Coordinates of C-alpha atoms in Angstrom, one line a residue:
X950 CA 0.0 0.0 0.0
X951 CA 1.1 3.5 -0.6
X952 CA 0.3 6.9 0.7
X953 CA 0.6 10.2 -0.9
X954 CA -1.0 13.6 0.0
X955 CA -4.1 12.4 1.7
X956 CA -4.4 9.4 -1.0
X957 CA -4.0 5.8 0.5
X958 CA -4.0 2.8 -2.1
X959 CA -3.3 -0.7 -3.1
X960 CA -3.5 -2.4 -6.7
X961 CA -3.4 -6.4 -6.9
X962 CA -4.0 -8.7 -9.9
X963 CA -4.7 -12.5 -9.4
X964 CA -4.9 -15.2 -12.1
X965 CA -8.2 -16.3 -11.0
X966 CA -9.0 -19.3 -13.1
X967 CA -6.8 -18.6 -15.9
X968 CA -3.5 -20.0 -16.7
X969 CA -2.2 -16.3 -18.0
X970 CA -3.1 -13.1 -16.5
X971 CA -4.2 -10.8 -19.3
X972 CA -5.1 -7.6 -17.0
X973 CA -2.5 -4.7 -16.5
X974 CA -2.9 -2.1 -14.2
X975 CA -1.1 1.2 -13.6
X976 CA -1.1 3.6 -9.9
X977 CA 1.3 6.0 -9.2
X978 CA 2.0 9.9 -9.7
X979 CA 2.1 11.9 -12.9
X980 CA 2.7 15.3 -13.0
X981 CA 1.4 16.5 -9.8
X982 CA -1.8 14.3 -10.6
X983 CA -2.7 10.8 -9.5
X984 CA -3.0 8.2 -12.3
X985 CA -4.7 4.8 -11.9
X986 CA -6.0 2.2 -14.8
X987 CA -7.1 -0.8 -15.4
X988 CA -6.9 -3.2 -18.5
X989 CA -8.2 -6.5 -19.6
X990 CA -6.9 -8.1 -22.3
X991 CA -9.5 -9.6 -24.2
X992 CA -9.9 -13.2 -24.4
X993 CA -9.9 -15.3 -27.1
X994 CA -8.0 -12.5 -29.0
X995 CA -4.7 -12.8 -29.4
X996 CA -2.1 -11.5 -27.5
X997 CA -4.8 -9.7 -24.9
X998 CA -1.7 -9.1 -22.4
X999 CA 0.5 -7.0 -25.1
X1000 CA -2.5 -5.1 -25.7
X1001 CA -3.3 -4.5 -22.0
X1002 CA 0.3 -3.7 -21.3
X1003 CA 0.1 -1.4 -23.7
X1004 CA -2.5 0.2 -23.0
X1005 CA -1.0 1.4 -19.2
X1006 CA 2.1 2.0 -20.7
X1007 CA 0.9 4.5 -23.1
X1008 CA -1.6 6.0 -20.7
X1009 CA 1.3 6.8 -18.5
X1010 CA 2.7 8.1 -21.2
X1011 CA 0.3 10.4 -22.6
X1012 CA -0.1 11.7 -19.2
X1013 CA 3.6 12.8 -18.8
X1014 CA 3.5 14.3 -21.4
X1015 CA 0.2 16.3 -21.6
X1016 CA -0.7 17.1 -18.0
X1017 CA 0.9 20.5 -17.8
X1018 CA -0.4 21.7 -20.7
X1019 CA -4.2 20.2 -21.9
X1020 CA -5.1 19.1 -18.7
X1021 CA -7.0 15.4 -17.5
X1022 CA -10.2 15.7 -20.2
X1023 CA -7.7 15.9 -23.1
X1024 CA -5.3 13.8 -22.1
X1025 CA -7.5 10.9 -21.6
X1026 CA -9.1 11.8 -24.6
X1027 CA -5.9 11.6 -26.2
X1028 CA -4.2 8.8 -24.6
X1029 CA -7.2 6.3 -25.4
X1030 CA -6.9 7.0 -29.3
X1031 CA -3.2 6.9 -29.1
X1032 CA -3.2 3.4 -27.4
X1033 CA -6.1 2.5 -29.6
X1034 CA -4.0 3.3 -32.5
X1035 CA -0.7 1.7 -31.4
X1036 CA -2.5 -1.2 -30.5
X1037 CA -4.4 -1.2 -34.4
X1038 CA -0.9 -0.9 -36.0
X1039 CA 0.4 -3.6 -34.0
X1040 CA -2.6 -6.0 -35.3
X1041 CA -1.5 -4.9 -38.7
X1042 CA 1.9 -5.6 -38.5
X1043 CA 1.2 -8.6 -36.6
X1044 CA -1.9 -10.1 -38.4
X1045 CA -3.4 -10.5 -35.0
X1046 CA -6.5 -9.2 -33.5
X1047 CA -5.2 -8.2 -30.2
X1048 CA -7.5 -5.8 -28.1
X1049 CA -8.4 -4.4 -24.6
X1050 CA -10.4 -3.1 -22.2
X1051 CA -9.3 0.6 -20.5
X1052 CA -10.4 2.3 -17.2
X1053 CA -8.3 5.1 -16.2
X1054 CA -8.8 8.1 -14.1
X1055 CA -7.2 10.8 -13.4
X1056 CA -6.6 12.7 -9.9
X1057 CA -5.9 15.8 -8.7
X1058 CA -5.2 17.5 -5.4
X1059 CA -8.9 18.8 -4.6
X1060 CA -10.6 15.3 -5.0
X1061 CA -12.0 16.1 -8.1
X1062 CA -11.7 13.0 -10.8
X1063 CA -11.4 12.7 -14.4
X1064 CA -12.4 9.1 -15.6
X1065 CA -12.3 7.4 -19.3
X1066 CA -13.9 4.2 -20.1
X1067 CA -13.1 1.6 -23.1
X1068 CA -14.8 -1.6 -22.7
X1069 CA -16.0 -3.4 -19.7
X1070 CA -13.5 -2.5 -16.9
X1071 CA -15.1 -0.2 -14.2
X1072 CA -14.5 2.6 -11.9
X1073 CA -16.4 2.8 -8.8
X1074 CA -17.0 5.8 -6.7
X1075 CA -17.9 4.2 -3.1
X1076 CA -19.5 6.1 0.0
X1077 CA -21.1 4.5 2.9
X1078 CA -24.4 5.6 1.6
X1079 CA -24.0 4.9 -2.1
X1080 CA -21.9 2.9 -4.8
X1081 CA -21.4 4.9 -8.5
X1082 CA -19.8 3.4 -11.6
X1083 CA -18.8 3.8 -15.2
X1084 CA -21.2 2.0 -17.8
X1085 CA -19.9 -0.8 -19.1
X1086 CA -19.6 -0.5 -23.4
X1087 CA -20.9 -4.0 -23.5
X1088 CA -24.0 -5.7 -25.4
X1089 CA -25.9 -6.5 -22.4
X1090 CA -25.3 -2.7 -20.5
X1091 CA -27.4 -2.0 -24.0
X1092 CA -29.9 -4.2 -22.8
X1093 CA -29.9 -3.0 -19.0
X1094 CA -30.3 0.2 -20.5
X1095 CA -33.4 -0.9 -22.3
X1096 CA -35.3 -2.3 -19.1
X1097 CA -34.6 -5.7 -20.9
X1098 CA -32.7 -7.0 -17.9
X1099 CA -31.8 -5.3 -14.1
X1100 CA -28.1 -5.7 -12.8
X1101 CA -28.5 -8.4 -10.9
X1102 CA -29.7 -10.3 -14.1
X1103 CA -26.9 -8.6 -16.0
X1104 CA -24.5 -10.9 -13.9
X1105 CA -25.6 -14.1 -14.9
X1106 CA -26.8 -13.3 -18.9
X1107 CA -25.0 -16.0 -20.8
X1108 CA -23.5 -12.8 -23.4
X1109 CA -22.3 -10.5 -20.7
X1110 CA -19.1 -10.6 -22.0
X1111 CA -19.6 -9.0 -25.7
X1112 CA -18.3 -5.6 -25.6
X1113 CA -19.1 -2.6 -28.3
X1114 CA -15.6 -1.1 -28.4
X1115 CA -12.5 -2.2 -27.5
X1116 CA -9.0 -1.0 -28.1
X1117 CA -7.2 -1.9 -31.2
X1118 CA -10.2 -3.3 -33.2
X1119 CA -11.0 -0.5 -35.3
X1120 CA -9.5 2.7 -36.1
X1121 CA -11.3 4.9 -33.9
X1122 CA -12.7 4.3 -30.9
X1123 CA -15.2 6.2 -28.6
X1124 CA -14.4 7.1 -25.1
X1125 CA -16.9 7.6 -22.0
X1126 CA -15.5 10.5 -20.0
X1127 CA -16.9 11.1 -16.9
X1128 CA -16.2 14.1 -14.2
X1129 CA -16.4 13.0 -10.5
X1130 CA -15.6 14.0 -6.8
X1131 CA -13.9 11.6 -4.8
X1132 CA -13.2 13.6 -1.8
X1133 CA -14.7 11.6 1.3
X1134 CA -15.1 8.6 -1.0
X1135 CA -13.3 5.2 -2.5
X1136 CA -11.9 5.1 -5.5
X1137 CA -12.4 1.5 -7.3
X1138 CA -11.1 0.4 -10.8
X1139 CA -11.6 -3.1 -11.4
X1140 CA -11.4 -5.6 -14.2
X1141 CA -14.8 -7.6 -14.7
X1142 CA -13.1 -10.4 -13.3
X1143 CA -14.0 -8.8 -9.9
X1144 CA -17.8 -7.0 -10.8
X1145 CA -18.7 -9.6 -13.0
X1146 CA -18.9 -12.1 -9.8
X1147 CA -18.5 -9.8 -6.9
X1148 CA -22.1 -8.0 -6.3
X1149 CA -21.8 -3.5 -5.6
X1150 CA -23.3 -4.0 -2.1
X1151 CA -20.0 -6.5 -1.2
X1152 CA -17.5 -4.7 -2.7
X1153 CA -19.3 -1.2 -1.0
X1154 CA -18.9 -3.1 2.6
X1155 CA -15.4 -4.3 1.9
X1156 CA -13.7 -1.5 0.6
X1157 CA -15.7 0.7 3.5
X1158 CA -14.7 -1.5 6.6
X1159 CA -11.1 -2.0 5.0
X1160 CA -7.7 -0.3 4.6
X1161 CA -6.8 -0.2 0.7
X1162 CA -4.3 -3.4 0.8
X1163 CA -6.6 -5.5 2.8
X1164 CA -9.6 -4.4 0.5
X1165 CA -8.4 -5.8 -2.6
X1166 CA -7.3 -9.1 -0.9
X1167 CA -10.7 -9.6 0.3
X1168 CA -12.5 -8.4 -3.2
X1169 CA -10.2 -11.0 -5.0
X1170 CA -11.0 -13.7 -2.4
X1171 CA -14.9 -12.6 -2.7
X1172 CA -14.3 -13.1 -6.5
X1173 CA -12.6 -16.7 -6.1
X1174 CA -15.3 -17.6 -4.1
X1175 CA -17.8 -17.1 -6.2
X1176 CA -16.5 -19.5 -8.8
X1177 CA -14.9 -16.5 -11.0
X1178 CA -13.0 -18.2 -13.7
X1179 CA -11.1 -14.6 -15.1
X1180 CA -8.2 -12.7 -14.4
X1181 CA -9.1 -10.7 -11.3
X1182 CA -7.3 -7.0 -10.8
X1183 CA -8.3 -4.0 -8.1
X1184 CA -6.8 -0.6 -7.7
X1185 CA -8.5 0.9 -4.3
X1186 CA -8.1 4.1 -2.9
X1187 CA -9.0 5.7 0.0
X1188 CA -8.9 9.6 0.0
X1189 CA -9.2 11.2 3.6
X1190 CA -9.4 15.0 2.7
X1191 CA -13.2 15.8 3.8

């Protein structure tokens, strides 16, 4: 676990029931910002941890370099179609079809939090009154949306796992950006290795009663024992300033 400036957090990534872990994460501090991410290489693509690896990497990237000057909306806007593109041109070169999943957000001293979503992986926003997320680009958030199915339902639908974008697929790729406050509240990025198995009322009671480092160990063990048979990765964090 690390602590800086009234931030406290952990990130862990666990096989699950895989024999290769295809999720990358990324936590640390950019440019007088905090930067956190999640990816999940897709599977049954190949090469899903190049792409996710990418993906951080270039996100960290993008940040260094553009933080001074655009600012989090632009940079995320900016990193996601750079890493979308890298990944693309890789395919290319490659003949493969490697993609990925990105959540990433974006920090700064206030509390306030920038957030960009590709895919499935989610950031949470957690209070002891209330749990907030990012909507999944998936095929059966599209039918959640509709009234077709509620979120509990959404966990066990046999196509939960078809996505709408990913990175590297296609040329362009359309990013949710989102604009939170996190001050007084827990930050959670997560693969759907962990949501996927792991219902919002457990993961609101762990991360709540738990420092950041004990909270992911006992998300990934909540996510084992539910049978989960992915790659399982958690960034927490735990921001004290009121």
């Amino acid at each position: 676990m690390r602590g800086e400036s009234g931030l406290r957090y952990a990130a862990m990534s666990d096989l699950g029931g895989r024999e290769r872990n295809e999720d990358a994460y990324f936590a640390g501090r950019v440019d007088g910002y905090h930067v956190f991410a999640v990816a999940d290489g897709l599977g049954g693509h190949a090469c899903g941890d190049v792409a996710s690896r990418m993906a951080v990497a270039g996100l960290a990237e993008a940040a260094g370099e553009g933080l001074s000057e655009a600012g989090p909306a632009a940079v995320l806007e900016d990193a996601f179609q750079r890493v979308n593109a890298a990944v693309y041109a890789y395919n290319r070169e490659m003949r493969l079809n490697a993609a990925t999943t990105l959540s990433a957000a974006i920090v700064s001293e206030s509390g306030r939090c920038w957030i960009g979503t590709v895919g499935d992986s989610r950031t949470h926003i957690v209070t002891p009154s209330s749990v907030w997320h990012t909507r999944d680009q998936s095929y059966v958030q599209g039918l959640v949306d509709a009234g077709v199915l509620s979120p509990a339902e959404a966990m066990l639908y046999p196509g939960k796992n078809i996505l709408t974008q990913a990175l590297g697929l296609e040329t362009r790729v359309r990013v949710d950006l989102d604009l939170m406050e996190i001050a007084g509240a827990v930050l959670v990025i997560t693969s759907d290795g962990l949501h996927d198995y792991v219902p919002e009322s457990m993961i609101q009671g762990i991360v709540m009663a738990s420092e950041p480092d004990t909270a992911c160990r006992r998300l990934i063990d909540a996510a084992r024992d539910a049978a989960g048979t992915d790659n399982i990765t958690v960034i927490v964090v735990k921001n004290d300033c009121p």
